[in-house]
Amino acid sequence: MTKSQISSKTVFITGASSGIGAACAAHFAQAGARLLLCARNIDRLNEIAMPLKDKHKIDIHTFQLDVRNRAQVQQALKNLPKEWQTIDVLINNAGLARGFEPLQEGNIDDWEEMIDTNVKGLLYVTRAILPAMVARNSGHIINIGSVAGHEAYPKGNAYCASKHAVSALTKCLRMDLLGTKIRVSTVDPGAVETSFSVVRFKGDKERAAAVYKGMQPLTPADVADAVFYCASCPPHVNISEIIIMPTDQASATMVHRKQD
Ligand code: NDP
Ligand code: 8X3
């Protein structure tokens, strides 16, 4: 799909009410795509979507979805309005980290939440969307992984495991779809300043701000650029994986910070 062809395509973004998902919505809106957007917080999602609709004069359909809820995912995607049932690009972005303790002190509810969202949610949504892509022999799935899917780091345990799972699922999916025209990519960022750390630290804004202190993190728009690049390559080009890091970050744990 070339950049100009994106204007006729339907792009489905999970977790579009904030951060990277919202930035992807803005980037694809600017290119004139039709946007199918979901998140749990429908009010916040509509606050993102409506200005894009007005500004870019595009079709946008929003709906409330908790990707952890298997029955809800199946129902919601089966019952999409007819004109929204053909999805060209699926961006599996909904995800989170919750908690930051050594495994021996970990909160099991936090682990469940991360695995249910980052792994099972991605599987549920993909399983619901993919058969129609296979039947049409076209489509593109772009997962938002993480540097945490390539490296392990102290106290990362369940989150790193969930993002390693996303990396494995991306590779497996490419193998399962070999011989079709469906593309599968993963965009794997290092530190991006979003609500991510506030969510990870359960509302502790000071602790979250310290993650980005003295360094220049990626912006959600930087990641959206990479996602858009994957989607706008010609149909015979599949970007398998993009690892995108701030210049100030060399690995999950090596960050250069300016001193005060
Ligand atoms: P944000 O917290 O800003 O956004 C997360 C989005 O996911 C929100 O829109 C949220 O919407 C949605 N979401 C969370 N849980 C669910 C759920 N159960 N069902 C549906 N939607 C859900 O964080 P980011 O933008 O940073 O995170 C987006 C993705 O990027 C995640 O997969 C994250 O792991 C990944 N990532 C982030 C990095 C970072 O440093 N920020 C680095 C590497 C990867 P709502 O609450 O309304 O449901
Ligand atoms: C988010 C980046 O380094 O906190 O996936 O795991 S990190």
Short mmCIF file of C-alpha atoms and ligand atoms in Angstrom, two decimals:
data_model
loop_
_atom_site.label_atom_id
_atom_site.label_comp_id
_atom_site.label_asym_id
_atom_site.label_seq_id
_atom_site.Cartn_x
_atom_site.Cartn_y
_atom_site.Cartn_z
CA MET A 1 0.00 0.00 0.00
CA THR A 2 1.46 3.37 -0.94
CA LYS A 3 0.89 6.51 1.10
CA SER A 4 -1.75 7.80 -1.28
CA GLN A 5 -3.58 4.44 -1.23
CA ILE A 6 -3.98 4.62 2.56
CA SER A 7 -6.73 7.19 2.08
CA SER A 8 -9.06 4.48 0.83
CA LYS A 9 -8.18 1.97 3.59
CA THR A 10 -9.81 1.11 6.90
CA VAL A 11 -7.38 1.10 9.80
CA PHE A 12 -8.42 -0.44 13.14
CA ILE A 13 -6.45 0.75 16.17
CA THR A 14 -6.93 -0.82 19.60
CA GLY A 15 -6.26 1.40 22.61
CA ALA A 16 -6.62 4.64 20.65
CA SER A 17 -7.74 6.78 23.62
CA SER A 18 -4.20 7.72 24.66
CA GLY A 19 -0.50 7.77 23.81
CA ILE A 20 0.77 5.75 20.85
CA GLY A 21 -2.70 4.60 19.76
CA ALA A 22 -4.01 8.17 19.70
CA ALA A 23 -0.90 9.32 17.78
CA CYS A 24 -1.41 6.54 15.22
CA ALA A 25 -5.02 7.69 14.82
CA ALA A 26 -3.83 11.25 14.17
CA HIS A 27 -1.18 10.15 11.67
CA PHE A 28 -3.48 7.87 9.67
CA ALA A 29 -6.24 10.51 9.83
CA GLN A 30 -3.90 13.01 8.22
CA ALA A 31 -3.35 10.52 5.38
CA GLY A 32 -7.13 10.29 4.93
CA ALA A 33 -7.66 6.74 6.20
CA ARG A 34 -11.03 5.53 7.53
CA LEU A 35 -10.50 4.89 11.23
CA LEU A 36 -12.04 2.23 13.43
CA LEU A 37 -10.99 3.01 17.00
CA CYS A 38 -11.62 1.28 20.31
CA ALA A 39 -10.67 1.59 23.97
CA ARG A 40 -12.37 1.09 27.34
CA ASN A 41 -12.70 4.81 28.04
CA ILE A 42 -15.16 5.77 25.29
CA ASP A 43 -15.43 9.43 26.38
CA ARG A 44 -11.69 9.94 26.16
CA LEU A 45 -11.65 8.05 22.86
CA ASN A 46 -14.33 10.31 21.39
CA GLU A 47 -12.43 13.39 22.58
CA ILE A 48 -9.51 12.16 20.45
CA ALA A 49 -11.60 11.02 17.49
CA MET A 50 -14.07 13.85 16.94
CA PRO A 51 -11.54 16.63 16.25
CA LEU A 52 -9.76 14.30 13.78
CA LYS A 53 -13.03 13.64 12.02
CA ASP A 54 -13.78 17.37 11.74
CA LYS A 55 -10.26 18.40 10.78
CA HIS A 56 -9.56 15.74 8.16
CA LYS A 57 -13.14 15.10 6.94
CA ILE A 58 -12.72 11.35 7.31
CA ASP A 59 -15.01 8.55 8.48
CA ILE A 60 -14.34 7.42 12.04
CA HIS A 61 -16.22 4.79 14.00
CA THR A 62 -15.47 4.48 17.70
CA PHE A 63 -16.62 1.81 20.11
CA GLN A 64 -15.99 0.74 23.66
CA LEU A 65 -13.98 -2.44 24.00
CA ASP A 66 -12.02 -4.17 26.72
CA VAL A 67 -9.69 -6.43 24.74
CA ARG A 68 -9.41 -8.74 27.79
CA ASN A 69 -13.06 -9.69 27.45
CA ARG A 70 -13.15 -12.54 24.95
CA ALA A 71 -16.94 -12.59 24.49
CA GLN A 72 -17.05 -8.80 24.12
CA VAL A 73 -14.28 -8.84 21.50
CA GLN A 74 -16.05 -11.53 19.48
CA GLN A 75 -19.46 -9.84 19.72
CA ALA A 76 -18.23 -6.30 19.05
CA LEU A 77 -16.22 -7.26 15.99
CA LYS A 78 -18.91 -9.56 14.60
CA ASN A 79 -21.54 -6.83 15.00
CA LEU A 80 -19.62 -3.98 13.43
CA PRO A 81 -21.71 -1.94 11.01
CA LYS A 82 -21.43 -3.47 7.54
CA GLU A 83 -19.38 -0.60 6.16
CA TRP A 84 -16.75 -1.19 8.89
CA GLN A 85 -16.35 -4.93 8.47
CA THR A 86 -13.50 -4.84 5.95
CA ILE A 87 -10.38 -4.02 7.91
CA ASP A 88 -7.23 -3.40 5.90
CA VAL A 89 -4.80 -2.61 8.70
CA LEU A 90 -5.07 -3.83 12.30
CA ILE A 91 -2.84 -2.04 14.80
CA ASN A 92 -2.70 -4.11 17.99
CA ASN A 93 -1.66 -1.34 20.35
CA ALA A 94 -3.80 -1.76 23.51
CA GLY A 95 -1.44 -2.70 26.29
CA LEU A 96 0.06 -1.79 29.60
CA ALA A 97 2.60 -2.48 32.30
CA ARG A 98 1.30 -2.72 35.86
CA GLY A 99 3.60 -2.87 38.89
CA PHE A 100 7.38 -2.97 39.13
CA GLU A 101 8.50 -5.47 41.76
CA PRO A 102 10.87 -8.41 41.81
CA LEU A 103 8.92 -11.50 40.83
CA GLN A 104 9.04 -12.94 44.35
CA GLU A 105 7.11 -9.88 45.56
CA GLY A 106 4.92 -9.51 42.48
CA ASN A 107 1.20 -8.86 42.57
CA ILE A 108 -0.54 -11.70 40.76
CA ASP A 109 -3.49 -9.50 39.77
CA ASP A 110 -1.01 -7.21 37.98
CA TRP A 111 0.41 -10.18 36.07
CA GLU A 112 -3.07 -11.31 35.07
CA GLU A 113 -3.90 -7.81 33.83
CA MET A 114 -0.76 -7.57 31.68
CA ILE A 115 -1.03 -11.05 30.22
CA ASP A 116 -4.78 -10.72 29.65
CA THR A 117 -4.33 -7.39 27.85
CA ASN A 118 -0.97 -7.62 26.08
CA VAL A 119 -1.12 -11.28 25.05
CA LYS A 120 -4.63 -12.66 25.25
CA GLY A 121 -6.28 -9.41 24.15
CA LEU A 122 -4.01 -9.23 21.11
CA LEU A 123 -4.83 -12.87 20.31
CA TYR A 124 -8.59 -12.38 20.69
CA VAL A 125 -8.67 -9.32 18.43
CA THR A 126 -6.39 -10.88 15.83
CA ARG A 127 -8.37 -14.13 15.79
CA ALA A 128 -11.57 -12.16 15.19
CA ILE A 129 -10.17 -10.02 12.36
CA LEU A 130 -7.82 -12.36 10.54
CA PRO A 131 -10.20 -14.86 8.86
CA ALA A 132 -11.71 -12.08 6.72
CA MET A 133 -8.21 -10.90 5.76
CA VAL A 134 -7.32 -14.47 4.76
CA ALA A 135 -10.55 -14.79 2.75
CA ARG A 136 -9.73 -11.55 0.88
CA ASN A 137 -6.03 -12.45 0.71
CA SER A 138 -5.10 -8.95 1.84
CA GLY A 139 -4.42 -7.05 5.01
CA HIS A 140 -1.72 -5.95 7.41
CA ILE A 141 -1.33 -6.60 11.12
CA ILE A 142 0.99 -4.26 12.99
CA ASN A 143 1.70 -5.14 16.61
CA ILE A 144 3.08 -2.68 19.12
CA GLY A 145 5.71 -4.68 20.94
CA SER A 146 8.52 -3.19 23.00
CA VAL A 147 12.22 -3.25 23.66
CA ALA A 148 10.95 -5.39 26.57
CA GLY A 149 10.16 -8.03 23.96
CA HIS A 150 13.85 -8.24 23.05
CA GLU A 151 15.50 -7.76 26.44
CA ALA A 152 14.78 -8.74 30.01
CA TYR A 153 15.39 -6.25 32.81
CA PRO A 154 15.13 -6.37 36.60
CA LYS A 155 11.52 -6.16 37.85
CA GLY A 156 10.28 -6.35 34.26
CA ASN A 157 9.26 -10.01 34.71
CA ALA A 158 5.60 -10.36 33.62
CA TYR A 159 5.68 -7.28 31.35
CA CYS A 160 8.85 -8.48 29.58
CA ALA A 161 7.32 -11.95 29.26
CA SER A 162 4.16 -10.46 27.73
CA LYS A 163 6.14 -8.46 25.17
CA HIS A 164 8.40 -11.45 24.37
CA ALA A 165 5.10 -13.23 23.67
CA VAL A 166 4.08 -10.45 21.27
CA SER A 167 7.40 -10.86 19.47
CA ALA A 168 6.91 -14.64 19.20
CA LEU A 169 3.30 -14.25 18.04
CA THR A 170 4.38 -11.78 15.34
CA LYS A 171 6.93 -14.28 14.01
CA CYS A 172 4.52 -17.23 14.22
CA LEU A 173 1.82 -15.26 12.45
CA ARG A 174 4.16 -14.47 9.55
CA MET A 175 4.82 -18.20 9.22
CA ASP A 176 1.15 -19.14 9.44
CA LEU A 177 0.32 -16.56 6.77
CA LEU A 178 3.20 -17.38 4.43
CA GLY A 179 1.84 -17.75 0.92
CA THR A 180 -0.85 -15.13 1.48
CA LYS A 181 -0.51 -11.42 0.74
CA ILE A 182 -1.11 -10.52 4.39
CA ARG A 183 1.75 -8.67 6.05
CA VAL A 184 2.72 -8.84 9.71
CA SER A 185 4.95 -6.27 11.40
CA THR A 186 5.95 -5.28 14.90
CA VAL A 187 7.02 -1.83 16.05
CA ASP A 188 9.00 -2.10 19.26
CA PRO A 189 9.80 1.13 21.09
CA GLY A 190 12.04 2.02 23.99
CA ALA A 191 10.93 4.82 26.32
CA VAL A 192 7.98 6.83 24.98
CA GLU A 193 6.47 9.51 27.17
CA THR A 194 2.77 8.63 27.50
CA SER A 195 0.51 7.54 30.37
CA PHE A 196 2.44 4.25 30.33
CA SER A 197 4.57 4.92 33.44
CA VAL A 198 1.70 6.51 35.39
CA VAL A 199 -0.27 3.31 34.72
CA ARG A 200 2.74 1.12 35.59
CA PHE A 201 3.25 2.98 38.89
CA LYS A 202 -0.48 3.02 39.63
CA GLY A 203 -1.02 6.77 39.54
CA ASP A 204 2.29 7.86 41.11
CA LYS A 205 3.01 10.78 38.75
CA GLU A 206 6.29 11.77 40.43
CA ARG A 207 7.72 8.28 40.03
CA ALA A 208 6.47 8.18 36.44
CA ALA A 209 8.08 11.55 35.60
CA ALA A 210 11.42 10.28 36.98
CA VAL A 211 11.52 7.65 34.19
CA TYR A 212 11.99 10.43 31.62
CA LYS A 213 13.97 12.87 33.79
CA GLY A 214 17.09 14.34 32.17
CA MET A 215 16.65 12.38 28.94
CA GLN A 216 14.68 12.97 25.77
CA PRO A 217 12.18 10.15 25.35
CA LEU A 218 10.38 9.27 22.14
CA THR A 219 7.05 10.97 21.54
CA PRO A 220 3.97 8.95 20.59
CA ALA A 221 4.19 10.67 17.18
CA ASP A 222 7.71 9.23 16.65
CA VAL A 223 6.27 5.74 17.06
CA ALA A 224 3.26 6.55 14.87
CA ASP A 225 5.72 7.58 12.10
CA ALA A 226 7.29 4.11 12.24
CA VAL A 227 3.89 2.40 12.21
CA PHE A 228 2.81 4.50 9.25
CA TYR A 229 6.04 3.64 7.43
CA CYS A 230 5.28 -0.09 7.82
CA ALA A 231 1.77 0.43 6.47
CA SER A 232 2.83 2.59 3.54
CA CYS A 233 5.48 0.30 2.05
CA PRO A 234 4.61 -1.33 -1.28
CA PRO A 235 2.59 -4.58 -0.97
CA HIS A 236 5.61 -6.81 -1.68
CA VAL A 237 7.57 -5.26 1.21
CA ASN A 238 6.93 -6.51 4.73
CA ILE A 239 8.73 -4.63 7.49
CA SER A 240 9.17 -7.46 9.96
CA GLU A 241 10.33 -5.47 12.93
CA ILE A 242 11.30 -1.94 13.84
CA ILE A 243 13.09 -1.32 17.13
CA ILE A 244 12.86 2.40 17.79
CA MET A 245 14.80 3.94 20.67
CA PRO A 246 15.43 7.44 21.98
CA THR A 247 18.96 8.55 21.12
CA ASP A 248 19.44 8.84 24.89
CA GLN A 249 18.68 5.13 25.40
CA ALA A 250 21.06 2.30 24.42
CA SER A 251 19.17 -0.63 25.97
CA ALA A 252 16.18 -1.19 28.22
CA THR A 253 18.26 -0.18 31.24
CA MET A 254 21.01 2.08 29.79
CA VAL A 255 19.77 5.63 29.64
CA HIS A 256 21.87 8.77 29.37
CA ARG A 257 20.57 11.51 31.66
CA LYS A 258 21.73 15.12 31.89
CA GLN A 259 22.66 16.04 35.46
CA ASP A 260 20.87 19.03 37.07
P1 NDP B 1 -1.03 4.67 27.26
O1 NDP B 1 -1.30 4.29 28.66
O2 NDP B 1 -0.91 6.11 26.93
O3 NDP B 1 -2.10 4.02 26.28
C1 NDP B 1 -2.53 2.70 26.44
C2 NDP B 1 -3.78 2.50 25.60
O4 NDP B 1 -4.21 1.13 25.71
C3 NDP B 1 -4.93 3.37 26.09
O5 NDP B 1 -5.62 3.90 24.98
C4 NDP B 1 -5.82 2.39 26.83
O6 NDP B 1 -7.18 2.81 26.72
C5 NDP B 1 -5.58 1.11 26.04
N1 NDP B 1 -5.90 -0.08 26.81
C6 NDP B 1 -5.31 -0.54 27.93
N2 NDP B 1 -5.93 -1.65 28.36
C7 NDP B 1 -6.93 -1.90 27.47
C8 NDP B 1 -7.93 -2.89 27.38
N3 NDP B 1 -8.02 -3.87 28.29
N4 NDP B 1 -8.80 -2.86 26.34
C9 NDP B 1 -8.71 -1.87 25.42
N5 NDP B 1 -7.80 -0.90 25.47
C10 NDP B 1 -6.92 -0.91 26.48
O7 NDP B 1 0.33 3.91 26.89
P2 NDP B 1 1.14 3.79 25.52
O8 NDP B 1 0.54 4.57 24.45
O9 NDP B 1 2.56 4.03 25.88
O10 NDP B 1 0.98 2.22 25.25
C11 NDP B 1 0.54 1.70 24.01
C12 NDP B 1 1.30 0.43 23.71
O11 NDP B 1 2.68 0.75 23.56
C13 NDP B 1 1.24 -0.65 24.80
O12 NDP B 1 1.08 -1.90 24.18
C14 NDP B 1 2.60 -0.53 25.47
O13 NDP B 1 3.00 -1.76 26.06
C15 NDP B 1 3.46 -0.18 24.28
N6 NDP B 1 4.75 0.43 24.58
C16 NDP B 1 4.84 1.60 25.28
C17 NDP B 1 6.08 2.15 25.53
C18 NDP B 1 6.25 3.37 26.34
O14 NDP B 1 7.39 3.64 26.80
N7 NDP B 1 5.22 4.20 26.53
C19 NDP B 1 7.31 1.52 25.02
C20 NDP B 1 7.10 0.29 24.33
C21 NDP B 1 5.86 -0.22 24.10
P3 NDP B 1 -8.31 2.68 27.85
O15 NDP B 1 -7.64 2.86 29.19
O16 NDP B 1 -9.29 3.73 27.48
O17 NDP B 1 -8.85 1.30 27.64
C1 8X3 B 2 7.91 -0.01 27.52
C2 8X3 B 2 9.37 0.22 27.55
O1 8X3 B 2 11.54 -0.26 28.79
O2 8X3 B 2 9.57 0.25 30.13
O3 8X3 B 2 7.59 -1.17 26.83
O4 8X3 B 2 9.76 -1.86 29.04
S1 8X3 B 2 10.08 -0.47 28.95
#
